[in-house]
XYZ file of C-alpha atoms in Angstrom:
750
model
C -51.183 -23.058 12.471
C -48.223 -25.270 13.338
C -45.152 -23.557 14.700
C -41.657 -24.953 14.860
C -39.516 -24.766 17.976
C -36.661 -22.890 16.352
C -36.070 -20.621 13.347
C -34.625 -22.001 10.156
C -31.025 -21.481 9.144
C -29.094 -22.038 5.938
C -25.982 -24.159 6.296
C -23.007 -24.466 3.957
C -20.227 -27.050 3.814
C -17.221 -25.736 1.854
C -15.344 -28.957 1.184
C -12.208 -29.447 -0.841
C -14.069 -31.611 -3.365
C -17.735 -30.715 -3.002
C -19.616 -27.717 -1.626
C -23.120 -28.253 -0.254
C -25.877 -25.857 0.756
C -28.914 -26.888 2.784
C -31.627 -25.634 5.121
C -31.757 -26.764 8.760
C -34.666 -26.636 11.187
C -35.684 -28.574 14.282
C -32.700 -30.886 14.356
C -32.610 -31.943 10.712
C -31.981 -30.839 7.160
C -35.164 -29.881 5.383
C -35.822 -30.179 1.665
C -33.177 -30.810 -0.943
C -29.496 -30.136 -0.395
C -27.675 -28.457 -3.269
C -24.297 -29.950 -4.193
C -21.725 -28.610 -6.628
C -18.061 -29.268 -7.302
C -15.726 -26.941 -5.451
C -13.892 -24.952 -8.149
C -10.254 -25.764 -8.724
C -7.484 -23.543 -10.103
C -7.035 -23.498 -13.854
C -3.939 -22.007 -15.408
C -2.783 -20.590 -12.091
C -5.977 -18.540 -11.669
C -7.402 -18.150 -8.143
C -10.921 -19.524 -7.823
C -11.740 -18.064 -4.412
C -14.024 -15.311 -5.670
C -15.748 -17.690 -8.087
C -16.363 -20.096 -5.206
C -17.820 -17.423 -2.930
C -20.020 -15.994 -5.692
C -21.493 -19.445 -6.310
C -22.084 -20.028 -2.604
C -23.846 -16.668 -2.243
C -26.060 -17.398 -5.247
C -27.049 -20.812 -3.900
C -27.722 -19.418 -0.427
C -29.988 -16.741 -1.906
C -31.839 -19.398 -3.895
C -32.149 -21.589 -0.825
C -33.614 -18.676 1.134
C -36.243 -18.125 -1.563
C -37.241 -21.788 -1.277
C -37.653 -21.284 2.493
C -39.310 -17.848 2.576
C -40.090 -17.778 6.295
C -39.159 -14.328 7.680
C -36.934 -15.886 10.328
C -34.351 -17.144 7.812
C -31.501 -14.804 8.696
C -28.739 -17.107 9.932
C -26.187 -18.609 7.579
C -23.651 -21.025 9.005
C -20.574 -21.796 6.909
C -18.407 -24.823 7.678
C -15.147 -24.411 5.788
C -12.548 -27.065 5.015
C -9.667 -24.825 6.007
C -7.860 -23.525 9.062
C -10.001 -20.598 10.150
C -10.063 -18.606 13.391
C -13.035 -17.688 15.545
C -13.502 -14.380 13.694
C -13.868 -16.047 10.294
C -10.389 -15.230 9.022
C -8.460 -17.831 7.048
C -5.143 -19.084 8.391
C -4.578 -21.661 5.660
C -6.866 -22.804 2.846
C -4.328 -24.736 0.782
C -6.520 -27.836 0.586
C -9.557 -25.778 -0.377
C -8.299 -23.275 -2.953
C -4.730 -24.510 -3.487
C -3.518 -21.256 -1.941
C -3.017 -20.380 1.738
C -5.294 -17.316 1.692
C -3.775 -16.292 5.045
C -5.586 -13.319 6.576
C -8.531 -13.461 4.182
C -11.713 -12.475 6.053
C -14.131 -15.102 4.826
C -16.962 -13.936 7.076
C -16.747 -10.359 5.815
C -16.480 -11.496 2.184
C -19.687 -13.519 2.510
C -21.426 -10.747 4.453
C -20.791 -8.363 1.556
C -22.519 -10.799 -0.780
C -25.345 -11.655 1.650
C -26.176 -8.364 3.340
C -29.384 -9.747 4.833
C -27.629 -12.571 6.675
C -26.019 -13.134 10.046
C -22.928 -15.080 9.034
C -21.186 -17.646 11.227
C -17.954 -19.205 9.965
C -16.056 -22.084 11.526
C -13.914 -25.037 10.544
C -15.922 -27.903 9.036
C -14.739 -30.428 11.631
C -15.520 -28.042 14.469
C -19.032 -27.660 13.075
C -19.513 -31.399 12.572
C -18.538 -32.143 16.169
C -21.760 -30.528 17.406
C -23.746 -33.291 15.696
C -22.187 -35.859 18.035
C -22.527 -34.046 21.347
C -24.760 -36.885 22.526
C -21.569 -38.984 22.761
C -20.334 -36.815 25.624
C -16.560 -36.717 25.371
C -14.953 -37.735 22.086
C -12.697 -36.795 19.191
C -13.897 -36.259 15.647
C -11.463 -37.078 12.836
C -11.807 -36.259 9.186
C -10.034 -38.260 6.498
C -10.821 -36.618 3.206
C -8.963 -34.079 1.091
C -7.183 -33.302 4.356
C -6.815 -34.675 7.869
C -7.883 -32.873 11.040
C -9.295 -33.557 14.478
C -11.437 -31.785 17.039
C -11.900 -32.820 20.669
C -15.360 -32.233 22.154
C -16.630 -32.450 25.742
C -20.390 -31.957 26.134
C -20.039 -31.671 29.915
C -18.334 -28.277 29.656
C -19.907 -24.828 29.115
C -20.793 -23.939 25.532
C -17.646 -21.967 24.665
C -15.334 -24.593 26.175
C -16.822 -27.745 24.652
C -14.395 -27.767 21.745
C -10.752 -27.930 22.793
C -9.508 -24.785 21.021
C -7.373 -21.758 21.785
C -8.634 -18.195 22.185
C -8.498 -17.744 18.405
C -10.729 -20.777 17.814
C -7.838 -22.874 16.497
C -6.663 -26.358 17.397
C -6.687 -29.886 16.018
C -4.906 -29.214 12.734
C -2.846 -32.406 13.113
C -2.882 -33.108 9.390
C -0.004 -30.684 8.893
C 2.204 -32.100 11.662
C 5.100 -34.289 10.523
C 4.763 -37.927 11.555
C 8.184 -39.117 10.361
C 10.510 -36.682 12.144
C 13.300 -39.240 12.324
C 13.733 -38.857 8.572
C 15.226 -35.620 7.364
C 13.074 -33.800 4.881
C 15.270 -33.216 1.819
C 14.185 -29.646 1.108
C 11.281 -27.537 2.238
C 11.386 -25.886 -1.142
C 10.790 -29.266 -2.785
C 7.586 -29.744 -0.819
C 6.288 -26.327 -1.788
C 7.254 -26.913 -5.407
C 5.509 -30.294 -5.449
C 2.351 -28.715 -4.020
C 2.526 -26.074 -6.749
C 2.530 -28.770 -9.461
C 6.246 -29.155 -10.179
C 6.567 -32.666 -11.630
C 10.328 -32.749 -11.193
C 9.999 -31.942 -7.492
C 7.396 -34.646 -7.086
C 9.680 -37.154 -8.810
C 12.625 -36.287 -6.558
C 10.490 -36.720 -3.458
C 9.170 -40.023 -4.803
C 12.697 -41.299 -5.470
C 13.569 -40.478 -1.846
C 10.487 -42.320 -0.591
C 9.043 -39.141 0.874
C 5.476 -37.943 0.684
C 4.240 -34.400 0.289
C 1.115 -32.529 1.252
C -0.847 -29.877 -0.640
C 0.247 -27.371 2.003
C 3.876 -27.919 0.969
C 4.956 -29.927 4.030
C 6.899 -33.132 3.468
C 6.010 -36.121 5.624
C 3.036 -34.735 7.549
C -0.020 -36.803 8.448
C -1.969 -35.540 5.438
C 0.855 -36.726 3.188
C 0.182 -40.271 4.421
C -3.494 -40.585 5.329
C -5.561 -38.185 3.199
C -7.478 -39.259 0.124
C -5.208 -37.508 -2.405
C -2.108 -38.793 -0.590
C -3.412 -42.361 -0.700
C -4.026 -42.039 -4.433
C -0.438 -40.853 -4.895
C 0.851 -43.645 -2.669
C -1.074 -46.200 -4.725
C 0.668 -45.033 -7.895
C 4.056 -45.146 -6.167
C 3.376 -48.663 -4.821
C 2.316 -49.859 -8.264
C 5.577 -48.638 -9.732
C 7.752 -50.012 -6.940
C 6.024 -53.413 -6.651
C 4.745 -54.420 -10.118
C 4.294 -57.991 -8.943
C 1.714 -56.934 -6.393
C 0.170 -54.444 -8.823
C -0.160 -56.672 -11.855
C -3.347 -58.663 -11.688
C -4.756 -56.690 -8.768
C -8.379 -55.612 -8.833
C -7.258 -51.999 -8.665
C -4.995 -52.442 -11.710
C -7.905 -53.984 -13.570
C -10.099 -50.993 -12.829
C -7.368 -48.607 -14.026
C -6.388 -50.495 -17.172
C -3.035 -51.260 -15.564
C -2.062 -47.556 -15.628
C -1.019 -46.243 -12.164
C -1.663 -42.681 -13.328
C -5.372 -43.498 -13.669
C -5.835 -44.501 -10.033
C -8.657 -42.557 -8.303
C -10.220 -42.596 -4.855
C -13.449 -44.242 -6.160
C -11.340 -46.943 -7.826
C -9.555 -47.632 -4.536
C -12.913 -47.830 -2.741
C -14.313 -50.303 -5.288
C -11.202 -52.499 -5.242
C -11.152 -52.528 -1.454
C -14.623 -54.066 -1.308
C -13.347 -57.147 -3.188
C -10.583 -57.905 -0.701
C -7.852 -56.936 -3.172
C -4.419 -57.639 -1.626
C -2.772 -54.632 -3.285
C -5.429 -52.291 -1.888
C -5.222 -53.831 1.605
C -1.462 -53.240 1.597
C -2.034 -49.673 0.472
C -4.647 -48.972 3.148
C -2.537 -50.562 5.866
C 0.354 -48.232 5.056
C -1.956 -45.194 4.828
C -3.640 -45.795 8.200
C -0.576 -46.769 10.233
C 0.660 -43.209 11.048
C -2.965 -42.292 11.800
C -3.283 -45.220 14.232
C -0.196 -44.011 16.085
C -1.674 -40.506 16.366
C -4.987 -41.854 17.648
C -3.261 -43.883 20.357
C -1.187 -40.898 21.419
C -4.255 -38.672 21.692
C -6.229 -41.376 23.463
C -3.562 -41.674 26.146
C -2.798 -37.938 26.364
C -6.417 -36.824 26.721
C -8.123 -39.911 28.123
C -10.324 -40.441 25.056
C -12.129 -43.711 24.302
C -14.163 -42.595 21.294
C -12.942 -41.380 17.901
C -15.588 -40.716 15.259
C -14.157 -40.771 11.729
C -15.823 -38.661 9.052
C -14.734 -37.614 5.583
C -15.396 -38.651 2.020
C -12.337 -40.850 1.629
C -12.483 -42.937 4.820
C -16.224 -43.488 4.650
C -16.146 -43.847 0.877
C -13.780 -46.798 1.171
C -15.774 -47.964 4.163
C -15.215 -51.089 6.239
C -11.963 -52.181 4.533
C -10.393 -48.872 5.521
C -11.616 -49.229 9.120
C -10.432 -52.847 9.261
C -6.874 -51.815 8.369
C -6.977 -48.947 10.857
C -8.166 -51.258 13.649
C -5.481 -53.798 12.764
C -2.839 -51.075 13.092
C -4.321 -49.919 16.402
C -4.114 -53.470 17.776
C -0.570 -53.900 16.503
C 0.683 -50.581 17.930
C -1.261 -50.774 21.227
C 1.053 -50.342 24.232
C 0.776 -52.912 26.993
C 0.837 -50.502 29.942
C -0.143 -47.094 31.186
C -3.509 -45.798 29.997
C -4.027 -48.939 27.925
C -3.443 -51.463 30.725
C -6.088 -54.189 30.552
C -7.741 -53.014 27.341
C -9.651 -55.765 25.571
C -9.833 -56.366 21.835
C -13.412 -55.091 21.906
C -12.313 -51.812 23.533
C -9.631 -51.320 20.900
C -12.126 -51.981 18.120
C -14.590 -49.558 19.721
C -11.975 -46.811 19.792
C -12.925 -45.774 16.240
C -16.302 -45.677 14.552
C -17.592 -44.284 11.249
C -19.672 -41.109 11.127
C -23.407 -41.299 10.535
C -23.453 -39.966 6.968
C -21.925 -37.318 4.734
C -24.066 -34.523 6.151
C -22.000 -34.157 9.327
C -20.784 -30.608 8.708
C -24.187 -29.379 7.515
C -26.142 -30.928 10.373
C -23.406 -30.052 12.861
C -23.477 -26.408 11.796
C -27.240 -26.397 12.246
C -26.818 -27.910 15.727
C -24.194 -25.285 16.565
C -26.457 -22.415 15.495
C -29.388 -23.880 17.429
C -27.283 -24.367 20.547
C -25.846 -20.893 20.250
C -29.323 -19.402 20.337
C -29.389 -20.471 23.973
C -26.173 -18.491 24.542
C -25.302 -14.816 24.625
C -22.047 -13.166 23.665
C -20.316 -10.679 25.884
C -17.044 -8.814 26.128
C -15.292 -10.117 29.230
C -12.484 -8.498 31.216
C -10.550 -11.137 33.194
C -9.846 -10.010 36.744
C -6.423 -8.436 37.109
C -5.723 -8.496 33.359
C -5.520 -5.463 31.085
C -7.377 -7.076 28.201
C -10.837 -8.030 27.003
C -12.071 -11.067 25.112
C -15.322 -12.255 23.581
C -17.032 -15.178 25.257
C -20.345 -17.037 25.245
C -22.439 -17.895 28.272
C -25.873 -19.339 28.851
C -28.641 -16.780 28.622
C -29.902 -15.659 32.024
C -33.580 -16.385 32.679
C -35.956 -13.563 33.512
C -37.744 -13.737 36.874
C -41.122 -12.352 37.945
C -39.596 -9.121 39.242
C -37.118 -8.676 36.421
C -37.076 -7.613 32.787
C -34.748 -8.582 29.934
C -33.353 -6.369 27.191
C -31.537 -6.928 23.918
C -28.651 -4.544 23.484
C -28.927 -2.635 20.223
C -26.011 -0.200 20.577
C -23.304 0.484 23.146
C -20.715 3.253 23.244
C -17.018 2.775 24.020
C -15.707 5.665 26.087
C -12.436 6.597 27.773
C -13.664 5.344 31.145
C -14.142 1.869 29.676
C -10.543 1.894 28.467
C -9.358 2.955 31.931
C -11.331 0.121 33.523
C -9.865 -2.459 31.142
C -6.317 -1.131 31.613
C -6.805 -1.338 35.390
C -6.344 2.401 35.940
C -9.482 2.580 38.080
C -9.120 -0.722 39.930
C -12.650 -1.704 38.860
C -13.510 -5.297 37.960
C -16.988 -5.319 36.392
C -16.466 -8.542 34.455
C -18.318 -6.963 31.533
C -17.329 -3.343 30.719
C -19.525 -0.630 29.222
C -22.110 1.816 30.549
C -23.584 3.662 27.516
C -26.354 1.927 25.613
C -29.593 1.896 23.677
C -31.564 -1.296 24.276
C -34.937 -2.860 23.544
C -37.073 -4.687 26.088
C -37.627 -8.323 25.076
C -39.213 -9.864 28.190
C -41.036 -8.510 31.242
C -41.627 -10.414 34.468
C -45.194 -10.903 35.689
C -44.764 -8.517 38.647
C -42.975 -5.728 36.755
C -44.608 -2.491 35.635
C -43.143 0.554 33.947
C -41.729 -1.157 30.840
C -43.283 -3.261 28.081
C -41.916 -5.667 25.514
C -40.684 -3.680 22.500
C -39.878 -0.504 24.445
C -36.670 1.242 23.419
C -34.780 2.505 26.445
C -31.620 4.170 27.623
C -30.059 3.345 30.981
C -28.484 5.638 33.532
C -25.613 3.490 34.843
C -25.305 5.487 38.078
C -27.385 4.448 41.062
C -28.765 7.712 42.479
C -28.347 6.747 46.147
C -24.892 5.169 45.877
C -22.110 6.853 43.903
C -20.047 3.627 43.898
C -22.772 1.442 42.367
C -22.305 1.734 38.588
C -22.675 -0.484 35.558
C -19.348 -1.134 33.919
C -17.466 -0.224 37.122
C -18.342 -2.513 40.033
C -21.382 -4.056 38.289
C -21.408 -5.915 34.946
C -21.818 -3.459 32.107
C -23.544 -3.391 28.736
C -21.037 -4.926 26.291
C -23.265 -8.021 26.033
C -26.151 -9.116 23.842
C -28.763 -9.738 26.540
C -29.142 -8.323 30.032
C -31.619 -9.151 32.770
C -32.190 -6.319 35.240
C -34.227 -6.051 38.432
C -37.305 -3.827 38.545
C -35.502 -1.597 41.064
C -33.833 0.181 38.149
C -37.284 1.353 37.058
C -38.186 2.439 40.581
C -34.925 4.397 40.926
C -35.459 6.185 37.610
C -32.457 4.604 35.888
C -34.544 3.430 32.906
C -35.171 6.236 30.428
C -37.853 5.718 27.728
C -36.689 6.578 24.197
C -38.562 6.919 20.906
C -39.045 3.745 18.893
C -36.576 4.933 16.227
C -33.738 3.771 18.473
C -30.923 5.818 16.943
C -27.367 4.588 17.499
C -26.139 8.070 18.485
C -28.474 8.032 21.486
C -25.840 6.007 23.295
C -24.325 9.473 23.837
C -27.271 10.516 25.998
C -25.422 9.089 28.996
C -22.322 11.310 28.650
C -24.562 14.218 27.618
C -26.530 13.783 30.859
C -23.279 14.149 32.823
C -22.563 17.345 30.865
C -26.066 18.605 31.703
C -25.312 17.922 35.359
C -21.980 19.734 35.032
C -23.765 22.803 33.661
C -26.339 22.584 36.447
C -23.534 22.490 39.031
C -22.401 25.859 37.682
C -25.875 27.319 37.912
C -26.757 26.800 34.225
C -25.164 30.156 33.491
C -23.998 29.769 29.886
C -25.929 32.578 28.173
C -23.764 35.512 27.062
C -20.702 34.073 28.785
C -17.276 33.379 27.326
C -16.606 29.680 27.722
C -13.330 27.754 27.510
C -13.486 23.969 27.206
C -10.141 22.264 27.804
C -10.118 18.871 26.122
C -11.569 17.923 22.727
C -12.692 14.451 23.635
C -16.365 13.552 23.437
C -17.151 15.052 26.859
C -15.394 18.301 25.975
C -17.178 18.550 22.633
C -20.528 17.837 24.301
C -19.852 20.737 26.694
C -19.118 22.948 23.684
C -22.318 21.857 21.900
C -24.448 22.473 25.001
C -22.834 25.873 25.658
C -23.586 26.981 22.103
C -27.129 25.613 22.365
C -27.644 27.674 25.527
C -26.459 30.864 23.784
C -22.963 31.305 25.187
C -21.278 34.434 23.744
C -18.125 32.556 22.661
C -17.104 28.921 23.021
C -13.394 28.132 22.755
C -11.930 24.627 22.835
C -8.280 23.900 23.649
C -6.581 20.573 23.058
C -3.043 19.203 22.860
C -3.632 17.111 19.749
C -4.421 19.211 16.658
C -5.847 16.101 14.948
C -8.726 15.977 17.402
C -9.567 19.595 16.758
C -9.279 19.117 13.000
C -11.665 16.151 13.176
C -14.181 18.204 15.194
C -13.968 21.024 12.635
C -14.335 18.560 9.751
C -17.528 17.207 11.338
C -19.011 20.644 11.966
C -18.782 20.434 15.739
C -16.299 23.330 16.049
C -15.409 26.387 13.996
C -11.708 26.742 13.106
C -11.443 30.118 14.828
C -12.631 28.582 18.124
C -9.836 25.972 18.271
C -6.819 26.720 20.473
C -3.597 24.826 21.122
C -3.161 23.570 24.678
C 0.436 24.753 25.145
C 2.350 27.770 26.398
C 0.619 30.027 23.888
C -2.845 29.377 25.325
C -3.113 32.431 27.664
C -2.188 34.786 24.833
C -4.642 33.060 22.481
C -7.427 33.406 25.065
C -6.639 37.097 25.551
C -6.798 37.696 21.819
C -10.045 35.749 21.409
C -11.769 37.539 24.291
C -10.373 41.044 23.732
C -8.437 40.737 26.962
C -11.575 40.077 29.036
C -10.690 36.450 29.830
C -13.148 33.591 30.112
C -16.210 33.456 32.353
C -16.485 29.673 32.386
C -13.711 27.057 32.300
C -14.489 23.362 31.940
C -11.681 20.875 32.506
C -12.501 17.731 30.487
C -9.032 16.211 30.197
C -7.405 12.837 31.004
C -7.088 11.768 34.613
C -4.331 13.465 36.586
C -3.642 16.280 34.110
C -6.111 18.841 35.494
C -4.033 20.486 38.263
C -1.071 21.360 36.002
C -3.364 22.766 33.302
C -5.153 24.999 35.810
C -1.854 26.448 37.045
C -1.301 27.931 33.575
C -4.895 29.105 33.146
C -5.429 31.286 36.226
C -4.353 34.536 34.479
C -6.990 33.944 31.800
C -9.889 33.445 34.236
C -12.165 36.503 34.537
C -13.411 37.835 37.838
C -16.555 35.973 38.949
C -15.857 33.037 36.653
C -16.944 29.463 37.264
C -14.338 26.704 36.951
C -15.755 23.193 36.412
C -13.583 20.314 37.618
C -15.297 17.854 35.279
C -12.370 15.579 34.422
C -8.619 15.339 34.899
C -8.372 14.687 38.632
C -7.422 11.651 40.690
C -9.257 11.077 44.006
C -6.291 12.625 45.849
C -5.743 15.549 43.456
C -5.519 19.101 44.786
C -5.992 22.413 43.000
C -3.298 25.016 43.719
C -4.651 28.572 43.679
C -2.566 31.631 42.674
C -2.035 32.593 46.319
C -0.720 29.140 47.196
C -3.899 27.730 48.784
C -4.380 23.975 48.157
C -7.986 22.816 47.589
C -8.961 19.108 47.490
C -10.659 18.333 44.176
C -12.490 15.163 45.233
C -15.147 16.752 47.520
C -15.947 19.288 44.800
C -16.258 16.699 42.015
C -18.030 13.912 43.877
C -19.944 15.604 46.695
C -20.938 18.707 44.772
C -19.213 21.121 47.152
C -18.494 24.661 45.893
C -15.373 26.601 46.753
C -14.931 30.358 46.484
C -11.351 30.884 45.372
C -9.273 34.067 45.359
C -7.288 34.657 42.162
C -5.248 37.506 43.607
C -6.050 41.180 43.711
C -9.784 41.756 43.425
C -10.447 38.715 41.275
C -12.203 35.567 42.487
C -13.828 32.491 40.972
C -15.954 29.561 42.087
C -14.761 25.988 41.797
C -17.579 23.552 41.041
C -17.721 19.928 40.007
C -20.004 16.997 39.363
C -19.948 13.254 38.861
C -22.484 11.123 37.046
C -26.068 12.192 36.447
C -29.526 11.651 37.875
C -32.903 11.042 36.245
C -33.579 14.764 35.791
C -30.262 15.217 33.976
C -30.869 12.232 31.717
C -34.396 13.429 30.967
C -33.135 16.854 29.915
C -30.443 15.243 27.779
C -33.138 13.134 26.135
C -35.342 16.159 25.496
C -32.413 18.043 23.981
C -31.814 15.341 21.396
C -35.018 13.582 20.396
C -37.372 16.365 19.306
C -37.649 19.961 18.171
C -35.968 22.104 15.570
C -33.352 23.223 18.078
C -32.341 19.702 19.081
C -28.732 18.626 19.530
C -27.477 16.317 16.785
C -25.078 13.846 18.378
C -24.303 11.911 15.190
C -21.188 13.970 14.252
C -19.512 12.745 17.438
C -19.655 9.111 16.267
C -16.541 8.237 14.268
C -16.817 4.436 14.000
C -19.375 1.638 14.164
C -18.049 -1.834 15.031
C -19.412 -5.323 15.598
C -19.298 -7.121 18.925
C -16.927 -9.658 17.336
C -14.479 -6.860 16.549
C -14.764 -5.152 19.939
C -11.849 -6.831 21.794
C -9.465 -5.866 18.982
C -10.947 -2.368 18.811
C -10.400 -1.932 22.544
C -6.755 -2.954 22.140
C -6.246 -0.390 19.376
C -7.957 2.402 21.287
C -5.884 1.695 24.398
C -2.757 1.757 22.239
C -3.119 5.051 20.376
C -6.773 6.153 20.319
C -7.040 5.491 16.589
C -8.841 2.981 14.378
C -7.610 2.249 10.892
C -5.149 5.105 11.191
C -7.903 7.624 11.933
C -8.498 9.408 15.266
C -11.558 8.017 17.016
C -14.240 10.061 18.742
C -17.097 7.892 19.942
C -17.024 4.266 18.800
C -20.379 2.480 18.850
C -20.943 -1.257 18.985
C -23.805 -2.290 16.693
C -25.019 -5.658 17.997
C -26.788 -6.463 14.715
C -23.493 -6.664 12.822
C -21.859 -10.043 12.252
C -18.237 -10.817 11.585
C -15.212 -8.650 12.211
C -16.604 -5.218 11.245
C -14.889 -1.879 11.882
C -16.503 0.890 9.850
C -15.573 4.574 9.857
C -18.624 6.843 9.537
C -19.159 10.508 8.788
C -22.027 10.919 11.224
C -24.694 10.819 8.529
C -25.206 7.097 8.035
C -25.619 5.707 11.529
C -27.837 2.663 12.084
C -31.051 2.514 14.037
C -32.858 -0.381 15.665
C -34.096 -2.863 13.079
C -32.466 -1.076 10.130
C -29.151 -2.276 8.658
C -26.914 0.257 6.896
């Protein structure tokens, strides 16, 4: 049986005139390409939804004609300004409406729920077809005008000269006649909207307009529609040149009947009128090409697009003549020969550039992996691509399925911890995809969890000083298996199992206190995920009463709504807390206190809690303490928190009178803790259900923005967030609130 070197993909070119759908495999389009006219507005009605419905239908039909199970990728090249997340900035030349902010990737994903959708600008996609040229610019002269600069010598994500949003090269909407004052911006917008009077006023002033509403930009001079309008204006202004021309003959002498095909046909006959027209249309473009050539050191400009290549050699001849005429004598161009000027521009290979280029992009991207990157010294994260790391003989590779975003990750990104992991994240569920020849203990297909804490070095942690798990593929050394950091999980691969890592630290916290939860009155301070996990474990281990105090009532309300807490067990973390504890415990106080609060807030909270702590109680310093924090006891004694939390020291503390308590603490977890956490959650009728603690599922594409929102106010979409999970199978900018009952699992989309 013959096997191809790469999976098939379906590619789409959303052009302003024609939309095409094809299948791409092994460097070429396979089978027939479907073409249909891009819908246009009628009676002011938007055609966007009609266009997307038709695309989705054709993609589904194309998939049925190529039924191989690997057809999952759909690449969409769109003739519009679109950012790297598939959101439209301006689609005026596509749908005759800006569509600003419209999430094209998400709209297509809703229609094609089986597909991994990639969206990019059509010129950006087409550039990948020409990467064999090395360093060049790709121009399109069609319904619009745009350019992309490509350098094949650079890493994958940097080969196209774009900004962080994936934008750049939209020169068609830059004015090229700034010395002339535009009469009115409102006139340009009115002309684009179909106002004949506005168009006439602009024509009388000798000014050209673009479909985006700009007057005098490059599109208004060089695009196909602009050249058609210019031809009509020239015919009216110079009837002597128009009468008897080949173009007039093709249009019955009526300037209003001029079309792009008519211009192309007349140009082939050497028609003087058409040469004059094309010379005027290409002159501003020639000036832009020379400027870019000098500014960026470019010697190759590939010209694609239905209009330029439809007219063909006559169009290129006029462009080259303008280049020669405008060529400066010095600077970058010193010593250029006529042959070098002529070679500056060349036609594209055919009209399949965007389709083939999108296929090339998808194929090249399969050699790359995406990751969330934290630049050193910067309180932000961004998504980037890098070449996939190879797997050695003593290594194994995994595909990330799910990763959890926790408060520690936000602290690392903000710089609160001084850690620079490069890639954040330390909670995950992954699947083994490759195993080195000398590795034992894992097999391809295994579903695993990972303890990020090295057992023999408290400072060696994923997502802290080592690259973390917010990345699609990771290659790890076999030492992780030897040290017990790899935890086998059932094949179901549930998304909520990312919480096994924080649960293991809670198990260790309980073990530090002697596992004495049964029949004890427990107070958890802090209703974050760690605090709620403590409450769930205490109830599981038959604590007599479990109270949870928190400053924000919204957090408590969310925990009650999800069934994690009972309303009567929720207390306000304020001055009324001691009285509330006394009432809830009949004056007996609490036998266990767990501090699971933000860094630095623990000492002040404890000062107010000492009267509520029962004799013989255990106080867990789980969270809320800086490395230099001290605990002040009722008698005035100062106790350093760090040795208790990190080194596991215990401190017998007097509370005044005959009362005393024991201060305990813990940090991280070992293999035994992780194994117990696993056993608590994966089997048995009495297992812990972690799903209610998951409030949102997001895509990797959306993760940088999600991190910004969480660092800002801890909310997503206006809702408080508990645990946010990255689902690596999602494509596009996806942020989905969940109720805990519809979480994904490995290999199953929801």
